[in-house]
CSV table of C-alpha atoms and ligand atoms in Angstrom, one decimal:
chain,number,residue,atom,x,y,z
Q,1,MET,CA,9.7,-29.4,-18.0
Q,2,THR,CA,11.2,-26.9,-15.6
Q,3,ALA,CA,10.4,-26.9,-11.9
Q,4,THR,CA,8.5,-23.7,-12.6
Q,5,SER,CA,6.3,-25.1,-15.4
Q,6,THR,CA,5.5,-28.2,-13.3
Q,7,LEU,CA,4.5,-26.0,-10.4
Q,8,ALA,CA,2.4,-23.8,-12.6
Q,9,ALA,CA,0.5,-26.8,-13.9
Q,10,ARG,CA,-0.1,-28.1,-10.4
Q,11,LYS,CA,-1.2,-24.6,-9.3
Q,12,THR,CA,-3.7,-24.3,-12.1
Q,13,ALA,CA,-5.2,-27.7,-11.3
Q,14,ALA,CA,-5.4,-27.2,-7.5
Q,15,VAL,CA,-5.7,-23.5,-6.6
Q,16,ALA,CA,-8.8,-21.3,-7.1
Q,17,ARG,CA,-8.4,-19.3,-10.4
Q,18,GLY,CA,-9.7,-16.2,-8.7
Q,19,VAL,CA,-6.3,-16.1,-6.9
Q,20,ALA,CA,-4.3,-14.7,-9.8
Q,21,THR,CA,-0.5,-15.2,-9.7
Q,22,ARG,CA,2.6,-14.3,-11.5
Q,23,GLY,CA,4.8,-16.9,-13.1
Q,24,ILE,CA,7.6,-16.8,-10.5
Q,25,PHE,CA,7.6,-19.6,-7.9
Q,26,ALA,CA,9.8,-18.4,-4.9
Q,27,ALA,CA,12.4,-20.7,-3.5
Q,28,ARG,CA,14.3,-18.3,-1.2
Q,29,ALA,CA,14.9,-14.6,-0.8
Q,30,GLU,CA,17.4,-12.3,0.9
Q,31,ASN,CA,17.0,-8.5,1.3
Q,32,ALA,CA,16.3,-7.3,-2.3
Q,33,GLU,CA,17.0,-10.6,-4.1
Q,34,LEU,CA,14.7,-13.6,-4.8
Q,35,TRP,CA,15.6,-16.9,-6.3
Q,36,ASP,CA,12.9,-19.0,-8.0
Q,37,ALA,CA,12.3,-22.8,-8.2
Q,38,ASP,CA,14.7,-23.1,-11.1
Q,39,GLY,CA,17.4,-21.1,-9.3
Q,40,ARG,CA,16.9,-18.0,-11.4
Q,41,ARG,CA,17.9,-14.8,-9.5
Q,42,PHE,CA,15.6,-11.7,-9.5
Q,43,LEU,CA,15.9,-8.2,-8.1
Q,44,ASP,CA,12.6,-7.7,-6.2
Q,45,PHE,CA,10.9,-4.4,-7.0
Q,46,ALA,CA,7.6,-5.7,-5.6
Q,47,ALA,CA,8.8,-6.5,-2.1
Q,48,GLY,CA,5.7,-8.6,-1.5
Q,49,ILE,CA,3.6,-5.6,-2.5
Q,50,ALA,CA,5.3,-3.0,-0.2
Q,51,VAL,CA,5.6,-5.5,2.6
Q,52,ASN,CA,9.4,-6.2,2.7
Q,53,ASN,CA,10.3,-2.5,3.2
Q,54,THR,CA,13.0,-3.9,5.5
Q,55,GLY,CA,14.0,-6.5,2.9
Q,56,HIS,CA,13.5,-10.2,2.8
Q,57,ARG,CA,14.6,-11.8,6.1
Q,58,HIS,CA,16.1,-8.8,7.8
Q,59,PRO,CA,18.5,-10.4,10.4
Q,60,ARG,CA,17.0,-8.4,13.2
Q,61,VAL,CA,13.5,-9.4,12.3
Q,62,MET,CA,14.5,-13.0,12.0
Q,63,ALA,CA,16.2,-12.9,15.3
Q,64,ALA,CA,13.2,-11.4,17.0
Q,65,VAL,CA,10.9,-14.0,15.4
Q,66,ALA,CA,13.2,-16.9,16.5
Q,67,ALA,CA,13.4,-15.6,20.0
Q,68,GLN,CA,9.6,-15.3,20.3
Q,69,ALA,CA,9.2,-18.8,18.9
Q,70,GLN,CA,11.2,-20.1,21.8
Q,71,ALA,CA,8.8,-18.5,24.3
Q,72,PHE,CA,5.3,-19.0,22.8
Q,73,THR,CA,3.8,-18.6,19.4
Q,74,HIS,CA,0.1,-18.1,20.2
Q,75,THR,CA,-2.1,-17.7,23.2
Q,76,CYS,CA,-4.8,-15.5,21.7
Q,77,PHE,CA,-4.5,-12.0,23.2
Q,78,HIS,CA,-8.1,-12.3,24.6
Q,79,VAL,CA,-7.2,-15.4,26.6
Q,80,ALA,CA,-3.6,-14.7,27.8
Q,81,PRO,CA,-2.4,-11.2,26.8
Q,82,TYR,CA,1.3,-10.5,26.5
Q,83,GLU,CA,3.6,-7.5,27.1
Q,84,SER,CA,4.9,-7.3,23.5
Q,85,TYR,CA,1.4,-6.4,22.1
Q,86,VAL,CA,1.1,-3.6,24.7
Q,87,ALA,CA,4.6,-2.3,24.0
Q,88,LEU,CA,3.9,-2.3,20.2
Q,89,ALA,CA,0.7,-0.4,20.8
Q,90,GLU,CA,2.6,2.2,22.9
Q,91,ARG,CA,5.1,2.6,20.1
Q,92,LEU,CA,2.5,3.0,17.3
Q,93,ASN,CA,0.6,5.5,19.5
Q,94,ALA,CA,3.8,7.5,19.6
Q,95,VAL,CA,4.9,7.3,15.9
Q,96,THR,CA,1.6,8.0,14.2
Q,97,PRO,CA,0.7,11.5,13.3
Q,98,GLY,CA,-1.2,13.7,15.8
Q,99,ASP,CA,-0.3,15.2,19.1
Q,100,PHE,CA,-3.2,13.7,21.1
Q,101,ALA,CA,-4.0,10.7,23.2
Q,102,LYS,CA,-4.1,7.6,21.1
Q,103,LYS,CA,-4.8,3.9,21.4
Q,104,THR,CA,-4.2,0.9,19.1
Q,105,MET,CA,-5.7,-2.4,18.2
Q,106,LEU,CA,-3.9,-5.1,16.3
Q,107,VAL,CA,-5.3,-7.4,13.7
Q,108,THR,CA,-3.9,-9.4,10.8
Q,109,THR,CA,-4.5,-8.0,7.4
Q,110,GLY,CA,-4.9,-4.6,5.8
Q,111,ALA,CA,-8.6,-5.3,5.0
Q,112,GLU,CA,-9.2,-6.2,8.6
Q,113,ALA,CA,-7.6,-3.0,9.8
Q,114,VAL,CA,-9.9,-1.0,7.4
Q,115,GLU,CA,-13.0,-2.9,8.6
Q,116,ASN,CA,-12.1,-2.2,12.2
Q,117,ALA,CA,-11.4,1.5,11.6
Q,118,ILE,CA,-14.9,1.8,10.1
Q,119,LYS,CA,-16.5,-0.1,13.0
Q,120,MET,CA,-14.8,2.4,15.4
Q,121,ALA,CA,-15.9,5.4,13.4
Q,122,ARG,CA,-19.5,4.0,13.4
Q,123,ALA,CA,-19.5,3.3,17.1
Q,124,HIS,CA,-18.1,6.8,17.8
Q,125,THR,CA,-20.4,8.8,15.6
Q,126,GLY,CA,-23.6,6.6,15.8
Q,127,ARG,CA,-23.7,7.1,12.0
Q,128,SER,CA,-23.2,4.5,9.3
Q,129,GLY,CA,-22.2,6.1,6.0
Q,130,VAL,CA,-18.7,6.1,4.6
Q,131,ILE,CA,-17.1,8.2,1.9
Q,132,ALA,CA,-14.2,6.7,0.0
Q,133,PHE,CA,-12.5,7.8,-3.3
Q,134,THR,CA,-12.4,6.7,-6.9
Q,135,GLY,CA,-9.5,4.4,-7.7
Q,136,ALA,CA,-9.0,3.5,-4.0
Q,137,PHE,CA,-8.1,0.1,-2.8
Q,138,HIS,CA,-9.1,-0.9,0.7
Q,139,GLY,CA,-9.2,-4.8,0.6
Q,140,ARG,CA,-11.1,-7.8,-0.6
Q,141,THR,CA,-13.5,-8.4,2.3
Q,142,LEU,CA,-17.1,-7.4,1.8
Q,143,LEU,CA,-16.7,-3.9,3.2
Q,144,GLY,CA,-13.2,-3.6,1.8
Q,145,MET,CA,-14.4,-4.3,-1.7
Q,146,ALA,CA,-17.3,-1.9,-1.3
Q,147,LEU,CA,-14.9,0.9,-0.2
Q,148,THR,CA,-12.6,0.0,-3.1
Q,149,GLY,CA,-13.1,2.5,-5.9
Q,150,LYS,CA,-13.0,0.1,-8.9
Q,151,VAL,CA,-15.6,-2.3,-10.1
Q,152,ALA,CA,-13.7,-4.9,-12.2
Q,153,PRO,CA,-12.2,-7.2,-11.0
Q,154,TYR,CA,-12.8,-6.3,-7.3
Q,155,LYS,CA,-16.7,-6.1,-7.1
Q,156,LYS,CA,-17.8,-7.6,-10.3
Q,157,GLY,CA,-20.0,-10.7,-9.8
Q,158,PHE,CA,-20.0,-10.4,-6.0
Q,159,GLY,CA,-23.5,-9.2,-5.5
Q,160,ALA,CA,-24.9,-6.3,-3.5
Q,161,MET,CA,-22.5,-4.0,-1.7
Q,162,PRO,CA,-23.1,-2.7,1.9
Q,163,PRO,CA,-25.2,0.4,1.7
Q,164,GLU,CA,-24.1,4.0,2.3
Q,165,VAL,CA,-20.7,3.7,0.8
Q,166,LEU,CA,-20.1,6.6,-1.6
Q,167,HIS,CA,-17.1,7.5,-3.8
Q,168,ALA,CA,-15.9,11.0,-4.3
Q,169,PRO,CA,-13.3,11.8,-7.0
Q,170,PHE,CA,-9.7,11.4,-6.1
Q,171,PRO,CA,-7.8,14.5,-7.3
Q,172,ASN,CA,-5.6,13.4,-10.2
Q,173,ALA,CA,-4.2,16.3,-12.3
Q,174,PHE,CA,-2.7,13.9,-14.8
Q,175,HIS,CA,-6.1,12.5,-15.5
Q,176,GLY,CA,-7.7,15.9,-15.6
Q,177,VAL,CA,-9.3,16.1,-12.2
Q,178,THR,CA,-7.9,19.1,-10.3
Q,179,GLU,CA,-7.8,19.4,-6.6
Q,180,GLY,CA,-10.4,22.1,-6.7
Q,181,GLU,CA,-12.8,20.1,-8.8
Q,182,ALA,CA,-12.4,17.1,-6.6
Q,183,LEU,CA,-13.2,19.1,-3.5
Q,184,ARG,CA,-16.2,20.9,-5.2
Q,185,THR,CA,-17.6,17.5,-6.2
Q,186,LEU,CA,-17.2,16.2,-2.7
Q,187,GLU,CA,-18.9,19.2,-1.2
Q,188,GLY,CA,-21.6,18.9,-3.9
Q,189,MET,CA,-22.3,15.3,-2.8
Q,190,LEU,CA,-22.7,16.4,0.8
Q,191,ALA,CA,-25.2,19.0,-0.4
Q,192,ALA,CA,-27.1,17.0,-3.0
Q,193,SER,CA,-26.7,13.2,-2.3
Q,194,VAL,CA,-26.2,12.5,1.3
Q,195,ASP,CA,-26.7,14.3,4.6
Q,196,PRO,CA,-23.2,14.7,6.1
Q,197,GLU,CA,-24.8,13.9,9.5
Q,198,ARG,CA,-25.2,10.3,8.2
Q,199,ILE,CA,-21.5,10.0,7.4
Q,200,ALA,CA,-19.3,8.3,10.0
Q,201,ALA,CA,-16.0,8.4,8.2
Q,202,MET,CA,-14.0,9.4,5.2
Q,203,ILE,CA,-11.2,7.0,4.2
Q,204,ILE,CA,-8.3,8.0,1.9
Q,205,GLU,CA,-4.9,6.6,0.9
Q,206,PRO,CA,-2.5,9.6,1.1
Q,207,VAL,CA,-0.8,7.9,-1.9
Q,208,GLN,CA,-3.1,5.5,-3.8
Q,209,GLY,CA,-1.4,2.1,-4.2
Q,210,GLU,CA,-3.3,-0.2,-6.4
Q,211,GLY,CA,-5.0,2.8,-8.0
Q,212,GLY,CA,-1.8,3.9,-9.7
Q,213,PHE,CA,0.5,5.7,-7.2
Q,214,ASN,CA,-1.6,8.8,-7.3
Q,215,ILE,CA,-0.4,11.3,-4.7
Q,216,ALA,CA,-3.1,13.2,-2.8
Q,217,PRO,CA,-2.1,16.9,-2.9
Q,218,PRO,CA,-1.3,18.0,0.7
Q,219,GLY,CA,-3.8,20.8,0.3
Q,220,PHE,CA,-6.6,18.3,-0.5
Q,221,LEU,CA,-5.8,16.3,2.7
Q,222,ARG,CA,-5.9,19.6,4.7
Q,223,ALA,CA,-9.3,20.4,3.1
Q,224,LEU,CA,-10.6,17.0,4.0
Q,225,ARG,CA,-9.5,17.5,7.6
Q,226,ALA,CA,-11.4,20.8,7.7
Q,227,LEU,CA,-14.5,19.2,6.1
Q,228,CYS,CA,-14.5,16.3,8.6
Q,229,ASP,CA,-14.0,18.7,11.5
Q,230,ARG,CA,-17.0,20.8,10.3
Q,231,HIS,CA,-19.3,17.8,10.0
Q,232,GLY,CA,-18.0,15.6,12.9
Q,233,ILE,CA,-16.8,13.0,10.4
Q,234,VAL,CA,-13.9,10.6,11.4
Q,235,LEU,CA,-11.0,11.0,9.0
Q,236,ILE,CA,-9.2,7.7,8.3
Q,237,ALA,CA,-5.8,7.5,6.6
Q,238,ASP,CA,-5.3,4.1,4.9
Q,239,GLU,CA,-1.5,3.8,5.2
Q,240,VAL,CA,-1.4,0.1,4.4
Q,241,GLN,CA,0.7,0.7,1.3
Q,242,ALA,CA,2.1,4.2,1.8
Q,243,GLY,CA,3.1,3.8,5.5
Q,244,MET,CA,6.1,2.5,7.3
Q,245,ALA,CA,8.8,4.9,5.8
Q,246,ARG,CA,7.9,4.1,2.2
Q,247,THR,CA,7.3,7.8,1.3
Q,248,GLY,CA,10.3,9.2,3.1
Q,249,ARG,CA,8.3,9.9,6.2
Q,250,MET,CA,6.9,7.4,8.6
Q,251,PHE,CA,3.4,7.9,7.1
Q,252,GLY,CA,2.1,9.4,3.9
Q,253,PHE,CA,-0.1,11.8,5.9
Q,254,ASP,CA,3.0,13.2,7.5
Q,255,HIS,CA,3.6,15.2,4.3
Q,256,SER,CA,0.3,17.1,4.7
Q,257,GLY,CA,0.8,18.8,8.1
Q,258,VAL,CA,-2.5,17.5,9.4
Q,259,ALA,CA,-3.4,14.4,11.3
Q,260,PRO,CA,-6.1,11.9,10.5
Q,261,ASP,CA,-8.2,10.6,13.4
Q,262,LEU,CA,-7.4,7.0,12.7
Q,263,VAL,CA,-4.6,5.3,10.8
Q,264,THR,CA,-4.6,1.8,9.3
Q,265,MET,CA,-1.3,0.0,8.9
Q,266,ALA,CA,-0.3,-3.4,7.6
Q,267,LYS,CA,2.2,-4.6,4.9
Q,268,GLY,CA,5.5,-3.0,5.9
Q,269,LEU,CA,4.5,-3.0,9.6
Q,270,ALA,CA,5.8,-6.5,10.3
Q,271,GLY,CA,8.4,-7.1,7.5
Q,272,GLY,CA,6.7,-10.2,6.0
Q,273,PHE,CA,4.6,-11.5,8.9
Q,274,PRO,CA,0.8,-11.0,8.9
Q,275,LEU,CA,0.0,-8.0,11.2
Q,276,SER,CA,-2.1,-4.9,10.9
Q,277,ALA,CA,-3.1,-2.1,13.2
Q,278,VAL,CA,-5.5,0.7,13.7
Q,279,THR,CA,-4.1,3.6,15.7
Q,280,GLY,CA,-5.9,6.8,16.5
Q,281,ARG,CA,-7.7,9.1,18.8
Q,282,ALA,CA,-8.3,7.3,22.1
Q,283,GLU,CA,-11.9,8.3,22.4
Q,284,ILE,CA,-12.7,7.0,18.9
Q,285,VAL,CA,-10.8,3.7,19.3
Q,286,ASP,CA,-12.5,3.2,22.7
Q,287,ALA,CA,-16.0,3.9,21.3
Q,288,ALA,CA,-16.3,0.2,20.6
Q,289,GLY,CA,-17.2,-1.7,23.8
Q,290,PRO,CA,-15.4,-4.6,25.3
Q,291,GLY,CA,-15.8,-7.7,23.2
Q,292,GLY,CA,-16.6,-5.6,20.1
Q,293,LEU,CA,-13.1,-5.8,18.6
Q,294,GLY,CA,-10.6,-8.5,18.2
Q,295,GLY,CA,-10.0,-11.9,16.7
Q,296,THR,CA,-8.3,-15.3,17.3
Q,297,TYR,CA,-5.0,-14.4,15.7
Q,298,ALA,CA,-5.2,-10.6,16.1
Q,299,GLY,CA,-1.8,-9.4,17.2
Q,300,ASN,CA,-0.1,-12.8,16.9
Q,301,PRO,CA,3.0,-12.8,19.1
Q,302,ILE,CA,5.4,-13.8,16.2
Q,303,ALA,CA,4.1,-11.0,14.0
Q,304,VAL,CA,4.2,-8.6,16.9
Q,305,ALA,CA,7.9,-9.5,17.6
Q,306,ALA,CA,8.7,-8.9,13.9
Q,307,ALA,CA,6.9,-5.5,14.0
Q,308,SER,CA,8.8,-4.4,17.0
Q,309,ALA,CA,12.1,-5.3,15.2
Q,310,VAL,CA,10.9,-3.5,12.0
Q,311,LEU,CA,10.3,-0.3,14.0
Q,312,ASP,CA,13.9,-0.6,15.4
Q,313,VAL,CA,15.3,-1.1,11.9
Q,314,ILE,CA,13.4,1.8,10.5
Q,315,ALA,CA,14.8,4.1,13.2
Q,316,ASP,CA,18.4,2.6,13.4
Q,317,GLU,CA,19.0,2.4,9.7
Q,318,ASP,CA,17.2,5.7,9.0
Q,319,LEU,CA,14.9,4.1,6.4
Q,320,CYS,CA,13.0,7.3,5.9
Q,321,ALA,CA,16.2,9.0,4.7
Q,322,ARG,CA,17.0,5.9,2.6
Q,323,ALA,CA,13.6,6.1,1.0
Q,324,GLU,CA,14.3,9.7,0.0
Q,325,GLN,CA,17.7,8.7,-1.4
Q,326,ILE,CA,16.3,5.7,-3.4
Q,327,GLY,CA,13.5,7.9,-4.7
Q,328,ALA,CA,15.9,10.6,-5.9
Q,329,VAL,CA,18.0,8.0,-7.8
Q,330,ILE,CA,14.9,6.5,-9.4
Q,331,ARG,CA,13.3,9.7,-10.4
Q,332,ALA,CA,16.5,11.1,-11.9
Q,333,ARG,CA,16.9,8.0,-14.0
Q,334,LEU,CA,13.2,7.8,-15.1
Q,335,THR,CA,13.0,11.5,-15.9
Q,336,ALA,CA,16.2,11.3,-18.1
Q,337,LEU,CA,14.7,8.2,-19.8
Q,338,ALA,CA,11.4,10.0,-20.4
Q,339,ALA,CA,13.3,12.9,-22.0
Q,340,ARG,CA,15.0,10.6,-24.5
Q,341,GLN,CA,13.8,10.4,-28.1
Q,342,GLY,CA,11.3,7.6,-28.8
Q,343,MET,CA,10.1,7.6,-25.2
Q,344,ASP,CA,6.9,9.4,-25.8
Q,345,CYS,CA,5.2,6.4,-24.2
Q,346,ILE,CA,6.3,7.6,-20.8
Q,347,GLY,CA,3.4,9.9,-20.0
Q,348,ASP,CA,4.3,10.7,-16.4
Q,349,VAL,CA,7.0,10.0,-13.9
Q,350,ARG,CA,5.8,10.6,-10.3
Q,351,GLY,CA,6.6,9.6,-6.8
Q,352,ILE,CA,7.3,10.5,-3.3
Q,353,GLY,CA,10.2,8.9,-1.3
Q,354,ALA,CA,10.6,5.3,-2.5
Q,355,MET,CA,7.0,5.1,-3.8
Q,356,ASN,CA,7.5,5.8,-7.5
Q,357,ALA,CA,5.8,5.0,-10.8
Q,358,LEU,CA,5.7,5.6,-14.5
Q,359,GLU,CA,2.5,5.9,-16.4
Q,360,LEU,CA,2.5,4.5,-19.9
Q,361,VAL,CA,0.5,6.1,-22.8
Q,362,THR,CA,0.2,5.6,-26.5
Q,363,ASP,CA,1.6,9.1,-26.9
Q,364,ARG,CA,1.8,12.2,-24.7
Q,365,ALA,CA,-0.6,14.2,-26.9
Q,366,SER,CA,-3.5,11.9,-26.5
Q,367,ASN,CA,-2.6,10.6,-23.0
Q,368,ALA,CA,-4.4,7.4,-23.9
Q,369,PRO,CA,-3.4,4.5,-21.6
Q,370,ASP,CA,-1.2,1.8,-23.0
Q,371,ALA,CA,-2.0,-1.3,-21.0
Q,372,PRO,CA,-0.4,-3.8,-23.5
Q,373,LEU,CA,2.9,-1.9,-23.4
Q,374,THR,CA,2.8,-1.9,-19.6
Q,375,ALA,CA,2.2,-5.7,-19.6
Q,376,ARG,CA,5.1,-6.2,-22.1
Q,377,ILE,CA,7.5,-4.1,-19.9
Q,378,VAL,CA,6.6,-6.2,-16.9
Q,379,ALA,CA,7.2,-9.4,-18.9
Q,380,GLU,CA,10.5,-8.1,-20.4
Q,381,ALA,CA,11.7,-7.3,-16.9
Q,382,GLU,CA,10.8,-10.7,-15.6
Q,383,ALA,CA,12.8,-12.3,-18.4
Q,384,ARG,CA,15.8,-10.1,-17.4
Q,385,GLY,CA,15.5,-10.9,-13.7
Q,386,LEU,CA,13.6,-7.9,-12.3
Q,387,ILE,CA,10.2,-8.3,-10.6
Q,388,LEU,CA,8.0,-5.4,-11.4
Q,389,LEU,CA,4.3,-4.7,-10.5
Q,390,SER,CA,1.8,-2.8,-12.6
Q,391,CYS,CA,-1.1,-0.9,-11.1
Q,392,GLY,CA,-3.5,1.8,-12.0
Q,393,THR,CA,-7.2,1.8,-12.7
Q,394,ARG,CA,-6.3,1.9,-16.4
Q,395,TYR,CA,-3.7,-0.9,-16.0
Q,396,ASN,CA,-1.0,1.3,-17.4
Q,397,VAL,CA,1.2,2.2,-14.4
Q,398,ILE,CA,4.4,0.5,-13.4
Q,399,ARG,CA,5.2,0.9,-9.7
Q,400,LEU,CA,8.6,0.6,-8.2
Q,401,LEU,CA,8.7,-0.8,-4.7
Q,402,PRO,CA,12.2,-1.9,-3.8
Q,403,PRO,CA,13.0,-2.8,-0.3
Q,404,LEU,CA,14.3,0.3,1.5
Q,405,THR,CA,17.3,-1.7,2.5
Q,406,ILE,CA,18.4,-2.4,-1.1
Q,407,PRO,CA,22.2,-1.9,-1.7
Q,408,MET,CA,22.8,1.0,-4.0
Q,409,ASP,CA,24.6,-1.2,-6.6
Q,410,GLN,CA,21.5,-3.4,-6.8
Q,411,LEU,CA,19.3,-0.4,-7.2
Q,412,ALA,CA,21.5,0.7,-10.2
Q,413,GLU,CA,21.4,-2.8,-11.6
Q,414,ALA,CA,17.6,-3.0,-11.3
Q,415,LEU,CA,17.3,0.4,-13.0
Q,416,ASP,CA,19.5,-0.8,-15.9
Q,417,LEU,CA,17.2,-3.8,-16.3
Q,418,LEU,CA,14.1,-1.6,-16.2
Q,419,GLU,CA,15.6,0.7,-18.9
Q,420,ALA,CA,16.5,-2.3,-21.1
Q,421,SER,CA,13.0,-3.7,-20.5
Q,422,ILE,CA,11.3,-0.5,-21.6
Q,423,GLU,CA,13.5,-0.2,-24.6
Q,424,ALA,CA,12.8,-3.8,-25.6
Q,425,ALA,CA,9.0,-3.4,-25.1
Q,426,VAL,CA,9.0,-0.2,-27.2
Q,427,MET,CA,11.0,-1.8,-30.0
Q,428,HIS,CA,8.6,-4.7,-30.0
Q,429,ALA,CA,5.6,-2.4,-30.3
Q,430,ALA,CA,7.3,-0.4,-33.2
R,1,PLZ,N1,-5.4,-0.9,1.9
R,1,PLZ,C1,-4.1,0.8,0.7
R,1,PLZ,O1,-2.9,-1.4,-0.6
R,1,PLZ,C2,-3.6,-4.1,-0.1
R,1,PLZ,C3,-3.6,-5.9,-2.6
R,1,PLZ,C4,-3.2,-7.1,-3.4
R,1,PLZ,P1,-4.7,-6.8,2.7
R,1,PLZ,N2,-2.9,-3.9,-1.4
R,1,PLZ,C5,-2.4,-5.1,-2.1
R,1,PLZ,C6,-4.4,-7.7,-3.9
R,1,PLZ,O2,-4.6,-7.7,-5.2
R,1,PLZ,O3,-5.2,-8.3,-3.2
R,1,PLZ,C7,-4.2,-3.0,0.6
R,1,PLZ,C8,-3.8,-1.6,0.3
R,1,PLZ,C9,-4.5,-0.6,1.0
R,1,PLZ,C10,-5.8,-2.1,2.1
R,1,PLZ,C11,-5.2,-3.2,1.5
R,1,PLZ,C12,-5.7,-4.6,1.9
R,1,PLZ,O4,-4.6,-5.2,2.6
R,1,PLZ,O5,-3.5,-7.1,3.7
R,1,PLZ,O6,-4.4,-7.3,1.3
R,1,PLZ,O7,-6.0,-7.2,3.2
């Protein structure tokens, strides 16, 4: 029995099976490397699902956390507020897109940020409907799962969803949905299915994460901006996965040239500590009255200290530029691999900054998803010491989420492992 197999058995016996896990039990981690309970070393291309953009245990984040722990760890902001929360709000108001007066609230998880953004939009508009997009992921709470654009496994068996949540098609050229079609369908919904005057908000990921690293065309985001302006609808950017320098800009929406009204952030915001935020137009954020927003742990001082250090690191280490560099290396490598003979299974290589993916198909002509091959590549990589995550509504996308602080030699090493894993999985299938 290895330490890992013992832990796996205890986990199966003691932990809810709904909480699915991978087979790696972490023992320690440093920047882009992780060691498991049996001392095996992995390069971490999951980064805690886009959380450790600044790497595991960035020294400046750890120092900020240690210093805060010396002062106080929790007071509840409602009871005894603290300067660091206010300072972080000021910084988020400044770095988010849009040249208008902004305000911020802090909460703990991505789902909670989404919930609060919708509450603000409802309070501001006096309307209740929300439009989200197919393939979207917005969290696992009741409203989060309703907004999520995929039934299994997220909504299945969990009963009635909150009313007035509609899904419009997310443009996805690779799957045959053009930007124009997506827009026409959305406009058709507002003409045929629901009165736009009942819609409080539209929420969109500028790059879909769980849905398959699908990049919203900038023109589509601009069209949504115009549509929302026309109908008085609040436009919410869910930047939980795409934000915090991952795409080569601070936020995914920064590539579009238009600003959303509200931005949700989490994951990379606090470098491994639970913190999320909603930042946006002051009058929308302030539509909710005193006592209407908050929570016991919302804006926890330790997590706030970590986030403030993360913002320093993103600026001082120029992580947006690093994301671009990392992305260029990854895409060059994957594009060359896809062009090789016998690699007809790589249907698409796509990405923006350091948010890159490959979509696996049985063959390019049919474009049929190959979920088994995808799972095999992930397993081959794990056996070789590389942590990969799959995603995609068809379970056939491999997403690459290295820390933005990964040393270039480790990036190259990881891409060697990825290539070997794909070759082995293809050989196995043949
Ligand atoms: N919005 C865009 O990507 C979380 C989900 C992992 P929480 N994505 C990882 C899983 O299977 O539960 C996510 C996201 C976007 C919201 C969320 C929700 O963030 O911090 O997991 O609540």
